Coordinates of C-alpha atoms and ligand atoms in Angstrom, one line a residue:
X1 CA 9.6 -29.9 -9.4
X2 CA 10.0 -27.9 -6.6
X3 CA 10.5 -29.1 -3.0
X4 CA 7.7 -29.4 -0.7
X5 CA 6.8 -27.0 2.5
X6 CA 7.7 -28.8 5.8
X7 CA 5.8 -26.4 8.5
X8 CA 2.7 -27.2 10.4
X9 CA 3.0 -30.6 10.0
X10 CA 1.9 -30.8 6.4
X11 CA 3.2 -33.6 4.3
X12 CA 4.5 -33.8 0.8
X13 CA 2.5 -34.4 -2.5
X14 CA 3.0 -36.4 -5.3
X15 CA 4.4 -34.7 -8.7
X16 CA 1.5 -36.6 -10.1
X17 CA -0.4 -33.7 -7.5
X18 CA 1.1 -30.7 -8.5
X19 CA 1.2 -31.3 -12.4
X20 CA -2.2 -30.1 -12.8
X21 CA -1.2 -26.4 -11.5
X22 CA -0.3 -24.3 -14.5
X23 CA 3.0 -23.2 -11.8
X24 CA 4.1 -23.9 -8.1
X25 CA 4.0 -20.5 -7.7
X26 CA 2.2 -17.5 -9.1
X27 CA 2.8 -13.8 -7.0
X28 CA 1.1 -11.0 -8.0
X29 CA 3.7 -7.9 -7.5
X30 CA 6.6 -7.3 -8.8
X31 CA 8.6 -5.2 -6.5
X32 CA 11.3 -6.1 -3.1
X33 CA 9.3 -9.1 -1.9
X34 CA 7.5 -10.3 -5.0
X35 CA 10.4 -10.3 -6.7
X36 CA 12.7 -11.9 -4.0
X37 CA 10.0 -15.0 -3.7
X38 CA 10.0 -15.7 -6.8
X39 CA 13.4 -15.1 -7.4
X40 CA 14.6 -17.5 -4.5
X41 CA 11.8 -20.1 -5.0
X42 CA 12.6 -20.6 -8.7
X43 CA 16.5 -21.2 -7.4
X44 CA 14.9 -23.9 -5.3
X45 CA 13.5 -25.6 -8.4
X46 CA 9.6 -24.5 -8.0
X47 CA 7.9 -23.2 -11.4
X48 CA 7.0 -19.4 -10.9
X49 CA 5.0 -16.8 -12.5
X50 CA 4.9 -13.2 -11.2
X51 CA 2.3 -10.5 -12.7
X52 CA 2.9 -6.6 -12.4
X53 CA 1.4 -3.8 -14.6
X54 CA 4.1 -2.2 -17.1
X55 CA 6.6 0.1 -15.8
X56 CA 5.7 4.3 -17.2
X57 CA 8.8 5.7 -16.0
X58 CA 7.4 9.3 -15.7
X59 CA 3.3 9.1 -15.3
X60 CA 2.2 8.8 -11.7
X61 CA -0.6 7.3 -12.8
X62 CA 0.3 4.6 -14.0
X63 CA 2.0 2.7 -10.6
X64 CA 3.0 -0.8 -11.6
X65 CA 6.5 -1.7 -12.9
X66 CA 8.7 -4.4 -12.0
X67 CA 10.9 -3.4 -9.2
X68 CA 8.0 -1.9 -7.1
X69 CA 7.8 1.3 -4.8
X70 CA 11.6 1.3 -3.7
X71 CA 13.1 1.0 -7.1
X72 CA 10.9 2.9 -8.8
X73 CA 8.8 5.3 -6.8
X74 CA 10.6 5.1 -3.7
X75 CA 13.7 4.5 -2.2
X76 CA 15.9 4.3 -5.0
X77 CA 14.8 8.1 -6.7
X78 CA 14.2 9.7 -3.9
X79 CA 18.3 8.8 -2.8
X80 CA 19.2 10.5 -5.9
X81 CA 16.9 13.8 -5.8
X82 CA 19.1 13.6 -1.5
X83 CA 22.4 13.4 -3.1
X84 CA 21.5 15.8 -5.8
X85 CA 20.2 18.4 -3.3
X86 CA 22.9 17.4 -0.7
X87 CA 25.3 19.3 -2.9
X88 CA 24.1 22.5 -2.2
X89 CA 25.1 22.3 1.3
X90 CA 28.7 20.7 0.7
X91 CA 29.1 23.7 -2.2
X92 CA 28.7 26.2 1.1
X93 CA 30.4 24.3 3.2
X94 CA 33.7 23.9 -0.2
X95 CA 34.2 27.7 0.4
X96 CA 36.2 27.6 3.8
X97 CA 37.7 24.6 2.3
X98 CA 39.5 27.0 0.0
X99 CA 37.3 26.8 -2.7
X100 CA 36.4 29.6 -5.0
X101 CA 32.9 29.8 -6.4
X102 CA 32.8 33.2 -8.4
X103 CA 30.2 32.4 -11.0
X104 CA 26.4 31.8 -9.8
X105 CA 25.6 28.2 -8.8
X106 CA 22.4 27.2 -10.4
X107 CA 20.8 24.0 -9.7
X108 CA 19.0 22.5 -13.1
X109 CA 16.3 19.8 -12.2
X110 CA 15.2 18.9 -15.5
X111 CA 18.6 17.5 -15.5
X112 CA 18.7 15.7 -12.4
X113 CA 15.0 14.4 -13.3
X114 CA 16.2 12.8 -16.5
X115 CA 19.3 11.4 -15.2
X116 CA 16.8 9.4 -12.3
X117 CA 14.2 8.4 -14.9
X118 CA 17.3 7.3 -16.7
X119 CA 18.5 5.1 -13.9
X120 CA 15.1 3.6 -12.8
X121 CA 14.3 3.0 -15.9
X122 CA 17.9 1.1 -16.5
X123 CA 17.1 -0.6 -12.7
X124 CA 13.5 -1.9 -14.1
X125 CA 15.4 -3.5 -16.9
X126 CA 18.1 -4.9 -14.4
X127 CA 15.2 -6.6 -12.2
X128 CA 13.3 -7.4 -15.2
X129 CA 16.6 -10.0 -16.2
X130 CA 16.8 -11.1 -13.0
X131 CA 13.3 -12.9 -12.8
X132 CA 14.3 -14.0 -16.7
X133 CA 17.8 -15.7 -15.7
X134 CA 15.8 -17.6 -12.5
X135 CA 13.3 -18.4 -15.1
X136 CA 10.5 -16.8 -13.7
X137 CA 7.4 -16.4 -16.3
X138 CA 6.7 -12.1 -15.7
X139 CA 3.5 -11.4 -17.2
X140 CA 2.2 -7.8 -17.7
X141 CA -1.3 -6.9 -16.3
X142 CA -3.4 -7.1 -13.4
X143 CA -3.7 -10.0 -11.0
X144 CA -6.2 -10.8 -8.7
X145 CA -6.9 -13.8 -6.5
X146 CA -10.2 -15.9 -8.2
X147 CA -9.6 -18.7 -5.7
X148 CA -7.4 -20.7 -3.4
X149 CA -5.3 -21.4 -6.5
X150 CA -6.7 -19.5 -9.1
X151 CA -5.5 -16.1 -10.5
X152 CA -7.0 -13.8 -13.3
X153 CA -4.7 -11.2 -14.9
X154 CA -6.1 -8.5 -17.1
X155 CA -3.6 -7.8 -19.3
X156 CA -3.9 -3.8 -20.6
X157 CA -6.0 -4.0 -23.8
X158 CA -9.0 -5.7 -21.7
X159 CA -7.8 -9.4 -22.0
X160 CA -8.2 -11.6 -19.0
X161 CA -6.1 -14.4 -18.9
X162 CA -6.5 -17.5 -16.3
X163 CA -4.0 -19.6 -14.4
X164 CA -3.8 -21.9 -11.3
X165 CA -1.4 -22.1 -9.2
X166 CA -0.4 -24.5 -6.1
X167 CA 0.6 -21.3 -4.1
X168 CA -0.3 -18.0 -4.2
X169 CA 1.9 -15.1 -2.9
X170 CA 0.5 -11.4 -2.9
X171 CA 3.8 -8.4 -2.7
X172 CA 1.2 -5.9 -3.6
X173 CA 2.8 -3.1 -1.6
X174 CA 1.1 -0.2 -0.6
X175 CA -0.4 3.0 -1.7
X176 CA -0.2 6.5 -0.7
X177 CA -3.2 7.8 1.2
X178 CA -4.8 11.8 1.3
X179 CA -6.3 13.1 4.4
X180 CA -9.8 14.4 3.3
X181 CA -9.0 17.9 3.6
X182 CA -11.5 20.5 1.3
X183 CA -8.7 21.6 -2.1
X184 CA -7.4 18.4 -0.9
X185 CA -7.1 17.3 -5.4
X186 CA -4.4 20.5 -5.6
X187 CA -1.7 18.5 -3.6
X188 CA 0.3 15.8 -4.5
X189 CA 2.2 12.8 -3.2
X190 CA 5.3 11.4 -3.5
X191 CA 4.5 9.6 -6.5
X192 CA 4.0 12.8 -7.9
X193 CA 6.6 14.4 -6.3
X194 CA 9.4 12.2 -7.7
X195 CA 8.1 13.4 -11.4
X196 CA 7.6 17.0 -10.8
X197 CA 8.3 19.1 -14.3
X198 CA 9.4 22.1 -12.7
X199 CA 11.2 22.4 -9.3
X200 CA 9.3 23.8 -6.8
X201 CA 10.1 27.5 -5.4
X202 CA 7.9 27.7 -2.5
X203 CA 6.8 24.0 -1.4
X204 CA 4.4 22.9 1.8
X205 CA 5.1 19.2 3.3
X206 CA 1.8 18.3 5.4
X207 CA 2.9 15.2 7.6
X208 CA 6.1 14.2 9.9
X209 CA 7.1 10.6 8.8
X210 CA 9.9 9.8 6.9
X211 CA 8.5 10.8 3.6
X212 CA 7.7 14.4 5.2
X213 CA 11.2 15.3 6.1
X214 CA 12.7 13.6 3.3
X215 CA 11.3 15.8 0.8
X216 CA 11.3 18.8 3.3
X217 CA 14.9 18.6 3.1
X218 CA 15.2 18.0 -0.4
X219 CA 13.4 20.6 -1.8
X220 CA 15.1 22.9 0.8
X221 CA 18.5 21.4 -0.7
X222 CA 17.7 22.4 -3.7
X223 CA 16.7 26.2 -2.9
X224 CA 12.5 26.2 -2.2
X225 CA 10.8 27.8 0.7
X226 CA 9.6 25.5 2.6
X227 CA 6.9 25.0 5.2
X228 CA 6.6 21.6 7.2
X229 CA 3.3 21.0 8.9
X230 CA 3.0 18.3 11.1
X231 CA 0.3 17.4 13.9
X232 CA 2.9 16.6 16.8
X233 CA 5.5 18.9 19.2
X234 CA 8.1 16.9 17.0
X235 CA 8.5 14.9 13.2
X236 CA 9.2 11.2 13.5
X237 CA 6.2 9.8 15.9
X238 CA 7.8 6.4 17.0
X239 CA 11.7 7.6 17.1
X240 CA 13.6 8.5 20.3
X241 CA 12.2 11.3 21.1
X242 CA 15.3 13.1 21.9
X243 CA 16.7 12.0 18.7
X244 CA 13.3 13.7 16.8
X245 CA 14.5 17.3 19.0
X246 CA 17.7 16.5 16.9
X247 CA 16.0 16.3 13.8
X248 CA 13.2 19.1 14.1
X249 CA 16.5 21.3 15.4
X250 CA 18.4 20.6 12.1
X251 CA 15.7 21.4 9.6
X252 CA 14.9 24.5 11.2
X253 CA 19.0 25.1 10.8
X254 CA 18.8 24.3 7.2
X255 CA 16.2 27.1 6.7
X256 CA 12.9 24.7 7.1
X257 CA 9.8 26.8 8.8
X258 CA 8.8 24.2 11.0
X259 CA 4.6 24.0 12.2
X260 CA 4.0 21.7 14.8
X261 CA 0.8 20.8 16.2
X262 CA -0.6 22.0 13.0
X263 CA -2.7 20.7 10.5
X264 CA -4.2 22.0 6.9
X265 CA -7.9 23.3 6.7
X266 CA -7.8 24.2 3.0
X267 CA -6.4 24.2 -0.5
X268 CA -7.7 26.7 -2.4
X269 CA -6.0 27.7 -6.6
X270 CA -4.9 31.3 -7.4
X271 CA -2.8 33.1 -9.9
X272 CA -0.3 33.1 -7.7
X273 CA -0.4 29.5 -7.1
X274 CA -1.5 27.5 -4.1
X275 CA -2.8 29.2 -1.3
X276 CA -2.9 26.6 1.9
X277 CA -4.7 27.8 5.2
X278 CA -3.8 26.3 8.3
X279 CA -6.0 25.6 11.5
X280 CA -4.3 28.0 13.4
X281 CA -5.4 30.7 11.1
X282 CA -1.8 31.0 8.6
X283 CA -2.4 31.4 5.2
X284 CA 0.6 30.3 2.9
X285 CA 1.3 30.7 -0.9
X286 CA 3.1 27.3 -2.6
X287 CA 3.8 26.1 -6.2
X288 CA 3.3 22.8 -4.4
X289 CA 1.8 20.6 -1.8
X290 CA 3.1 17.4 -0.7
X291 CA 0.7 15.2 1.5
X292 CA 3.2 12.7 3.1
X293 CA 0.4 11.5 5.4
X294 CA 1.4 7.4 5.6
X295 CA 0.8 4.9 3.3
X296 CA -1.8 2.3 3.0
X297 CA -2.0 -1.5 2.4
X298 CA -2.9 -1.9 -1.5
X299 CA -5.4 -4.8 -1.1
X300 CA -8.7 -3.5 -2.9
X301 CA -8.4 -4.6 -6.2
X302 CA -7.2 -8.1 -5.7
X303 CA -10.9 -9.8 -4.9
X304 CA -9.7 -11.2 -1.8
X305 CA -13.0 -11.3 -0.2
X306 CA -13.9 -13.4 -2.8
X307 CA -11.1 -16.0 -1.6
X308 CA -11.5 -15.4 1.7
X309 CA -8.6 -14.0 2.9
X310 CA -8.7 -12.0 6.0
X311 CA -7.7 -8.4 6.4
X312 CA -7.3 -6.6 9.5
X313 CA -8.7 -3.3 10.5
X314 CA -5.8 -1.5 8.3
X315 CA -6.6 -3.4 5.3
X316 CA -3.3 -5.2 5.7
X317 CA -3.7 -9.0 4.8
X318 CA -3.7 -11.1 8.0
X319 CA -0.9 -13.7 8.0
X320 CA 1.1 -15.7 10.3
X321 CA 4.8 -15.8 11.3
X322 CA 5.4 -17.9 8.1
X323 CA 3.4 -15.0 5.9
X324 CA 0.8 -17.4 5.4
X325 CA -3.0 -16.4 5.4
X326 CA -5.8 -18.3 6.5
X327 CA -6.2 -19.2 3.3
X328 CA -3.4 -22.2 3.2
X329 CA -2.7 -21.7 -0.3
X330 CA -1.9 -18.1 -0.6
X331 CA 0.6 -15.9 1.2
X332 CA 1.8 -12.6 1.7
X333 CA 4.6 -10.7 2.5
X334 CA 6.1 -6.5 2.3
X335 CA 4.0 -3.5 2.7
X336 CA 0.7 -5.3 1.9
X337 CA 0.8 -7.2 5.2
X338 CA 1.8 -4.0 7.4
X339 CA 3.7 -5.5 9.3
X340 CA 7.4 -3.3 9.3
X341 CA 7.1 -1.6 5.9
X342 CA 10.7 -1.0 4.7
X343 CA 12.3 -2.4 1.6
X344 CA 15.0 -5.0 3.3
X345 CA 12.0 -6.6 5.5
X346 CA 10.5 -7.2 2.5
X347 CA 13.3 -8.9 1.4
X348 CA 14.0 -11.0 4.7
X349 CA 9.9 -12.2 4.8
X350 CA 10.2 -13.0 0.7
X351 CA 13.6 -15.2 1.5
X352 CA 11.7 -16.8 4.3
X353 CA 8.7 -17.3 2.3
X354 CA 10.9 -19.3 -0.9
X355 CA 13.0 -20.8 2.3
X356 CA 9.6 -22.3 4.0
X357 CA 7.7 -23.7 1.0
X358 CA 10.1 -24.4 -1.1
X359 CA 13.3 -24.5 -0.3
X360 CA 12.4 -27.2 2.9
X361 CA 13.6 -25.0 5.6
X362 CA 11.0 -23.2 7.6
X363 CA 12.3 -19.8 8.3
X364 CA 10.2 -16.8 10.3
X365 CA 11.5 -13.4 9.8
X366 CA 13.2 -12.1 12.4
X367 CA 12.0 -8.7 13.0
X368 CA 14.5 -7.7 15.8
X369 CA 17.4 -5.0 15.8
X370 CA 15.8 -4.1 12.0
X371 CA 18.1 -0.7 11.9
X372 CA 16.2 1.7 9.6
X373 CA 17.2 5.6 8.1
X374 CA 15.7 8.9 7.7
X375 CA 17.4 10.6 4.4
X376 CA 16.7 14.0 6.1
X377 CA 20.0 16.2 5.7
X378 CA 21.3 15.4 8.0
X379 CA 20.2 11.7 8.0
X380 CA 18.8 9.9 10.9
X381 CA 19.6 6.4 12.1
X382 CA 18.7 3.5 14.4
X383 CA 18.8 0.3 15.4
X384 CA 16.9 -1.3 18.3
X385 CA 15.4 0.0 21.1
X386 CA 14.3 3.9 21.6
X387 CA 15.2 5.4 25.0
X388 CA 11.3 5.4 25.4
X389 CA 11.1 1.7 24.1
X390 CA 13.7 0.7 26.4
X391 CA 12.1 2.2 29.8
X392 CA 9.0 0.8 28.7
X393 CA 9.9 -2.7 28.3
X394 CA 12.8 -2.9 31.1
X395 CA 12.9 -5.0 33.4
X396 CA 16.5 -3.6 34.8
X397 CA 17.4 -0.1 35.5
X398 CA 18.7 1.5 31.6
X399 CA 21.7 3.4 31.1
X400 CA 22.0 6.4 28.4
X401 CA 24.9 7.6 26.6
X402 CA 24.7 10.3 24.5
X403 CA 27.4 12.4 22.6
X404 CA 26.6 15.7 21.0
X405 CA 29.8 17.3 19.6
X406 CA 30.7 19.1 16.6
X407 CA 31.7 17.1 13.5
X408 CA 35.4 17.3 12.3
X409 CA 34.2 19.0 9.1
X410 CA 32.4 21.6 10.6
X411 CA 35.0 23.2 12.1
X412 CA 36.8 24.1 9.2
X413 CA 33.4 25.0 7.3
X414 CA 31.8 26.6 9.8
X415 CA 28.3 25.2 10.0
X416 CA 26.6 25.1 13.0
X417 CA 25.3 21.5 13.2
X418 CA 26.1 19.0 16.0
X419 CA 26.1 15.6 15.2
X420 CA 24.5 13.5 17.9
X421 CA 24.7 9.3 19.3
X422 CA 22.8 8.0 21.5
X423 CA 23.1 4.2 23.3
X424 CA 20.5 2.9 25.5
X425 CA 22.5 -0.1 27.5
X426 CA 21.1 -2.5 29.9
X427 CA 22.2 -1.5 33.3
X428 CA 22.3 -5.5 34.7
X429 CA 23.5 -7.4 31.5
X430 CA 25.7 -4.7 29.4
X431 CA 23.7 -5.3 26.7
X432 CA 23.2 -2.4 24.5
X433 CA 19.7 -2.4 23.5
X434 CA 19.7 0.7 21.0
X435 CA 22.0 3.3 18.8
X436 CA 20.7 6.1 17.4
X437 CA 23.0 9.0 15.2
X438 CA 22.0 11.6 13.7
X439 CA 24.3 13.4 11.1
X440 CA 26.1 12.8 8.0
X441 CA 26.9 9.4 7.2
X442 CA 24.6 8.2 10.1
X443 CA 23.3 5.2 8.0
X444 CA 26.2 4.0 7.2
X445 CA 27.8 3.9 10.7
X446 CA 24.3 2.4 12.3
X447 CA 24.5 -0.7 9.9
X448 CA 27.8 -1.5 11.1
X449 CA 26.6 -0.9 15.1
X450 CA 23.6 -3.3 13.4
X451 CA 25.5 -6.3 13.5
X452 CA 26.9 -5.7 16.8
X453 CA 23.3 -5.7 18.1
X454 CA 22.2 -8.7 16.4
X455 CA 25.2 -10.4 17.9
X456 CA 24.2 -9.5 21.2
X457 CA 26.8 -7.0 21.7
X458 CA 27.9 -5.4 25.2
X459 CA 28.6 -1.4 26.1
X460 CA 32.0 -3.1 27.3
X461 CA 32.4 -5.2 23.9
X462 CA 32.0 -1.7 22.0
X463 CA 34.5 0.0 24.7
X464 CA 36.8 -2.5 24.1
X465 CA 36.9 -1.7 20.4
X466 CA 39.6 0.6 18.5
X467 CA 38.3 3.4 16.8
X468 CA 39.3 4.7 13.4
X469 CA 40.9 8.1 14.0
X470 CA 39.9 11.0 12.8
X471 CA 36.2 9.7 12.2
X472 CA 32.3 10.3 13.7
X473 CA 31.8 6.4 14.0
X474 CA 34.6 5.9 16.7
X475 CA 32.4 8.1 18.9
X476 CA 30.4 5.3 19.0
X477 CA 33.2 2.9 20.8
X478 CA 34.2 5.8 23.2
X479 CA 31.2 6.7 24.9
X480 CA 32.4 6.3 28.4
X481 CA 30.3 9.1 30.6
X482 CA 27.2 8.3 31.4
X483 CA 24.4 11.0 30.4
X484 CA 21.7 9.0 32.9
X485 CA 20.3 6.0 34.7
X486 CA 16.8 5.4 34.3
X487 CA 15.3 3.3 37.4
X488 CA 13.7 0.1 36.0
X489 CA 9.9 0.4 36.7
X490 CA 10.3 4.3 35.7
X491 CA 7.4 5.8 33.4
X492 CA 8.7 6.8 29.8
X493 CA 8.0 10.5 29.6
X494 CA 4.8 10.8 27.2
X495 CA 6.3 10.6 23.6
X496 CA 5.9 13.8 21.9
Ligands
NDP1 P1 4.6 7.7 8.1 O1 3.6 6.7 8.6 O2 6.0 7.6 8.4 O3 4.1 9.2 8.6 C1 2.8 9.7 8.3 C2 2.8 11.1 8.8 O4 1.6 11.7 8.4 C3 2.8 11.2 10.4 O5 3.5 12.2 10.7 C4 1.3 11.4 10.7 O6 1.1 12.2 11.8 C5 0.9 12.2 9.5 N1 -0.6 12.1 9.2 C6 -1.3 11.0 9.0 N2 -2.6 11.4 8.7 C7 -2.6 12.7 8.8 C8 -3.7 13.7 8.6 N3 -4.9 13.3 8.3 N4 -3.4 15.0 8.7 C9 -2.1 15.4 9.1 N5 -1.1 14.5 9.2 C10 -1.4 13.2 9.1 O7 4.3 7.7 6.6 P2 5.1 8.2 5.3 O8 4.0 8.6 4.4 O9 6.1 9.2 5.7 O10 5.9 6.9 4.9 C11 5.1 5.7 4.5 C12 5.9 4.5 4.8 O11 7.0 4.4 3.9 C13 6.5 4.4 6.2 O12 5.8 3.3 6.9 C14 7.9 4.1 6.1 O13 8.2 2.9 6.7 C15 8.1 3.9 4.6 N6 9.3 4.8 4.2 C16 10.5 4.5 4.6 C17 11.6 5.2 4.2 C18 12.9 4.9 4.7 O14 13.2 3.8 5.1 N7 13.9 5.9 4.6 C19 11.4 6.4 3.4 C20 10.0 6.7 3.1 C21 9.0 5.9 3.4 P3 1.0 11.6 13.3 O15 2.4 11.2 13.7 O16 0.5 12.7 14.1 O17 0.1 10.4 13.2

């Protein structure tokens, strides 16, 4: 029997209590945080069932599958589809490396395509073991919340099916959403895009978030024309600013046609495929349109008006720092609960959550110094504060490093791309409150400067540090001009 939840003062039942609950713990949604809970709350002894739809590994219409969004629809295949378009830069870049490409380099996505249906579908069967080996109960179908401790699940062929459950835990993610734009049924999104039969030639991305210039960039890896369309000066609302410059300029040098300020009027089908107008009067001609216009808490079919669970104005379920609702019984955590929508916060709040009610240990998530990646190519990477973030919440003057220099690579290849840092360091205490990079291997260096943040690293504790010669990362620990001093009080330019 599973150990009892400790917080908000609550005492422990009886076994003779709980016995009458089909499981401690039933979560509907199998992906990062669904599967985490349950995973972790089983360990600590609790009885667990998790419900998700079954896994199609090429329709898009069909969006369940254990392992969620990252693994499946996410993340995880849209890494692949960047390394496999990342190679048509390196091949340029293998010629002044001595390399000799004579024949015609041809890029074959049906291949590329199998081999990452191939590998999510081996990763759902991976996941699937793992909620088998804790002993979690998976069962296929539908969930939705009939009570404080009452789930349905429909199963595919109709059959509803009826358990109870001590505590509830929805990990139901979220869902892409389409602006309502007329021919708006003729784009896609990434769902879609992930599963795409033929490669696009000519492709238009409408949006500037992470999903935007992630597939901006692969498609353009991979050979397509193509057109980004975004409402702001810049991609990347909420980024340092001068870090988005960085990004917008490296697209544009990787042969992306770049339309700020811009937004789609209309979609209309032709013979010659799709032809998209704009609202500043451009007409353009595409095999495909990619709406990357954010994503949206997937609550709607889970009857949780019926329990009472609040939402907020998003649609996000409302919970507390513990991911509890105001329902005591049932919880949420990931996407669904909008509160930092990335795959490892998912993780941290499911941890917390099996830590809190089972596992005796109350444990909120700890939502600072979260560093987070853009798979543009170039990627882009942070951790902590924004220059912008960092005026605005000062309370001493800021100090700003930056280094823009050209990559060792580079100069034996001969692209024209400057990789760029960036630390934002408190002017009284030393503490450095943000690092930003953008250029290869950014996310990889950033996790590293991670943990120096979260241990409350100074600039002079990362001056102090050896670098490792020749590398991009030791720019990091020799940073030693100043680029500017930012008077504490001063107004953050107006983001972009
Ligand atoms: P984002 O919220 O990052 O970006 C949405 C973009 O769509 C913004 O540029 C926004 O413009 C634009 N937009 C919204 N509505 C409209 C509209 N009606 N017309 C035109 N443009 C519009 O969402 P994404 O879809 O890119 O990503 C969804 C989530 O997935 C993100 O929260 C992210 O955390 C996560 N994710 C994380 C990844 C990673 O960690 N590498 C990768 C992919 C996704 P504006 O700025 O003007 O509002």
């Amino acid at each position: 029997m599973a150990r009892k939840m400790l917080i908000d003062g609550e005492v422990n039942q009886s076994n003779e209590q709980e016995s009458h609950y089909d499981f401690d713990l039933f979560v509907i949604g199998a992906g990062s945080g669904g599967v985490r809970a349950s995973r972790f709350s089983a360990n600590y002894g609790a009885k667990v069932a998790i419900c998700e739809l079954p896994f199609h590994p090429i329709s898009s219409e069909v969006v369940g599958g254990v392992g969620g969004t990252c693994v499946l629809r996410g993340c995880v295949p849209k890494k692949i589809l960047v390394y496999g378009a990342s190679f048509g830069g390196d091949i340029e870049d293998a010629r002044n490396y001595g390399w000799e490409i004579n024949e015609k380099v041809e890029f074959n996505w049906k291949k590329l395509l199998q081999k990452k249906t191939d590998e999510i579908t081996r990763l759902n069967g991976i996941y699937k073991r793992l909620l088998s080996n804790a002993g979690v109960k998976l069962l296929e179908g539908e969930g939705k919340v009939v009570g404080p401790n009452e789930v349905e699940v429909t199963q595919l062929d109709g059959t509803k099916l009826s358990y109870s459950a001590k505590h509830i835990l929805i990990s139901t993610g979220n869902r892409a959403q389409r602006p309502n734009i007329p021919g708006q049924e003729l784009a896609i999104t990434s769902d879609e895009a992930l599963s795409l039969e033929d490669m696009p030639k000519r492709a238009v991305v409408l949006g500037g978030g992470y999903i935007a210039v992630e597939f901006a960039s692969i498609w353009r890896g991979m050979g397509a024309t193509v057109d980004l369309v975004f409402r702001k000066e810049l991609p990347l609302r909420g980024f340092d600013d001068e870090m988005r410059a960085v990004v917008a300029r490296n697209l544009e040098g990787r042969g992306i046609n770049l339309h700020p300020r811009t937004t789609l009027t209309q979609l209309i089908k032709t013979e010659n495929g799709i032809k998209v107008s704009t609202d500043h009067g451009e007409e353009f001609l595409a095999d495909v349109v990619l709406f990357a216009t954010g994503r949206a808490p997937y609550t709607k079919r889970l009857n949780l008006e019926t329990a009472g669970v609040e939402l907020d104005s998003t649609g996000a379920i409302k919970v507390d720092e513990y991911s509890r609702t105001n329902i005591p019984s049932i919880w949420a955590v990931g996407d669904v609960t909008n509160r930092m929508n990335l795959t490892p916060v998912a993780l941290m709040e499911g941890t917390c959550f099996a830590k809190t009610v089972f596992g005796g240990q109350p444990c909120k998530p700890d939502y600072r110094d979260v560093p987070s990646a853009v798979f543009s190519i170039p990627p882009l990477s942070v951790v902590g504060l924004s220059e912008e973030q960092a005026i605005e919440q000062a309370k001493n003057d800021i100090l700003v490093f930056t280094s823009t220099f050209n990559p060792m690579k580079n100069t034996i290849s001969g692209r024209q791309e400057k990789t760029v840092m960036k630390l934002v360091v408190d002017a009284e205490t030393d503490k450095v409150l943000g690092a930003s990079m953008c250029g290869p291997d950014a996310p990889e260096i950033i996790q590293g400067i991670a943990v120096a943040l979260k241990c409350g690293a100074t600039k002079a504790q990362l001056d102090s540090t050896v670098g490792i010669h020749p590398s991009t990362a030791e720019e990091f620990v020799t940073m030693r001009s100043l680029t500017r001093r930012i008077t504490a009080g001063s107004k953050p330019k107006t983001s972009l």
